[in-house]
Short mmCIF file of C-alpha atoms in Angstrom, two decimals:
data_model
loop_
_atom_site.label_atom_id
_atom_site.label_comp_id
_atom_site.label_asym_id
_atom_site.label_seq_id
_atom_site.Cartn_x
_atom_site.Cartn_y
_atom_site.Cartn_z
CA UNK Z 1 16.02 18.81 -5.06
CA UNK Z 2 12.62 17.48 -5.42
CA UNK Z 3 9.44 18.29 -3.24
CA UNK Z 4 6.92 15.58 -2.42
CA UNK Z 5 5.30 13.55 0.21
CA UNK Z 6 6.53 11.29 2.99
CA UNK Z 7 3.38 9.26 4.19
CA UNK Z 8 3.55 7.31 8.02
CA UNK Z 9 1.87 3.97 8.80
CA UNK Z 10 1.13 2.46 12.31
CA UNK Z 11 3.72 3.47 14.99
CA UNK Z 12 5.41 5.75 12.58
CA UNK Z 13 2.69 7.97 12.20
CA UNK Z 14 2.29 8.31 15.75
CA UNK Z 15 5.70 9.09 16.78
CA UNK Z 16 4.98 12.13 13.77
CA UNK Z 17 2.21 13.17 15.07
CA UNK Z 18 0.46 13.46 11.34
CA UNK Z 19 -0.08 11.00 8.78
CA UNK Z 20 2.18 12.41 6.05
CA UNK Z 21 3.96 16.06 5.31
CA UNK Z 22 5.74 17.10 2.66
CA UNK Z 23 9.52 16.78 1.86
CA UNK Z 24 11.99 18.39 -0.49
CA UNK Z 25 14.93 16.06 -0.48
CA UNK Z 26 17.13 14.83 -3.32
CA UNK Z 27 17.81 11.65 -1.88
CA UNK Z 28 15.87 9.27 0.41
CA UNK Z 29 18.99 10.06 3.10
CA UNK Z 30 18.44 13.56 3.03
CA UNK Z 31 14.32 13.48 3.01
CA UNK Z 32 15.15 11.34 6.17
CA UNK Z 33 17.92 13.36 7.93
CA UNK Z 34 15.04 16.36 7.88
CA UNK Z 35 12.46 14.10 9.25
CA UNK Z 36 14.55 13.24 11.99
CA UNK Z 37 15.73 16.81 12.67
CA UNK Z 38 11.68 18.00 12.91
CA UNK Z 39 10.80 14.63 15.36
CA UNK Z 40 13.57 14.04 17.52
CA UNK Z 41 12.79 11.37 20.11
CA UNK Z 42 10.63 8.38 19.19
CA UNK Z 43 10.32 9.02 15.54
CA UNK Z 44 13.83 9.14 15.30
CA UNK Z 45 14.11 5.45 17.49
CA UNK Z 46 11.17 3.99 14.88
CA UNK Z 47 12.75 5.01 11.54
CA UNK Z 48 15.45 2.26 12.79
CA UNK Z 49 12.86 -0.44 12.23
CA UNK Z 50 11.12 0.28 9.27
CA UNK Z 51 11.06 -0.19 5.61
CA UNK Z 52 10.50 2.24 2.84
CA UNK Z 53 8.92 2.66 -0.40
CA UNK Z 54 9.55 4.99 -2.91
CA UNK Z 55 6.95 6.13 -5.32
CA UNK Z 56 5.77 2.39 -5.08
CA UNK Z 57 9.06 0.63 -5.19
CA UNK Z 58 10.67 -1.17 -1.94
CA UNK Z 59 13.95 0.18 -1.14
CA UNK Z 60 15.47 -2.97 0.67
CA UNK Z 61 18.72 -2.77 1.08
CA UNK Z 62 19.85 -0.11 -1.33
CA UNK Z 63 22.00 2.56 0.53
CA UNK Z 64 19.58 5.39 1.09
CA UNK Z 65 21.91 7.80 -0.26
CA UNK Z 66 21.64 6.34 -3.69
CA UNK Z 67 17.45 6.12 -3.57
CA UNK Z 68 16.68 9.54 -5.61
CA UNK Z 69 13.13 11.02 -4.80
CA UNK Z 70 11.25 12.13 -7.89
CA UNK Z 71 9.36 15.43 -8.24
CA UNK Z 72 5.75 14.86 -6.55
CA UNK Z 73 7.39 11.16 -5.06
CA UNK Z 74 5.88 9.50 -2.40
CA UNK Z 75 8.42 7.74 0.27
CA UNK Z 76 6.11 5.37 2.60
CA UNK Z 77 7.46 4.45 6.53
CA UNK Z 78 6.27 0.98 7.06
CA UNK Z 79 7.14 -0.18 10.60
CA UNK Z 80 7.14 -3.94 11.31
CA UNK Z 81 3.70 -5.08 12.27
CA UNK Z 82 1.94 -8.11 13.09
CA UNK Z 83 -0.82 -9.25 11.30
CA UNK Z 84 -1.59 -9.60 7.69
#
């Protein structure tokens, strides 16, 4: 299990409530199966929608089980957004 930080953007991070908190997760799965068991409700509804990077790297459409989250990793929540 590693320990690191997830970090929110847009309408993420205000379903959380915070910008980022920590994580200890093996797996990009598991890091978000506890984020969704400490914000039930819209959090939960946004993760649907959003992308991910890991320590700098997009996930696409990898399986999130498979993603593994490094020591001191950083997972990003990007929600769609307009603009550019």
């Amino acid at each position: 299990m590693a320990a690191g930080t997830i970090r929110y953007w847009a309408a993420a991070k205000a379903a959380a409530g915070v910008a980022e908190e920590p994580y200890a997760a093996g797996t990009l799965a598991e890091a978000l199966d506890a984020v969704r068991a400490t914000h039930p409700g819209e959090l939960a509804r946004v993760l649907k929608r959003c992308s991910f990077l890991v320590d700098g790297d997009p996930v696409g459409t990898r399986s999130h089980e498979t993603v593994r989250l490094a020591e001191g990793g950083t997972v990003e929540v990007l929600p769609p957004f307009a603009g550019g």
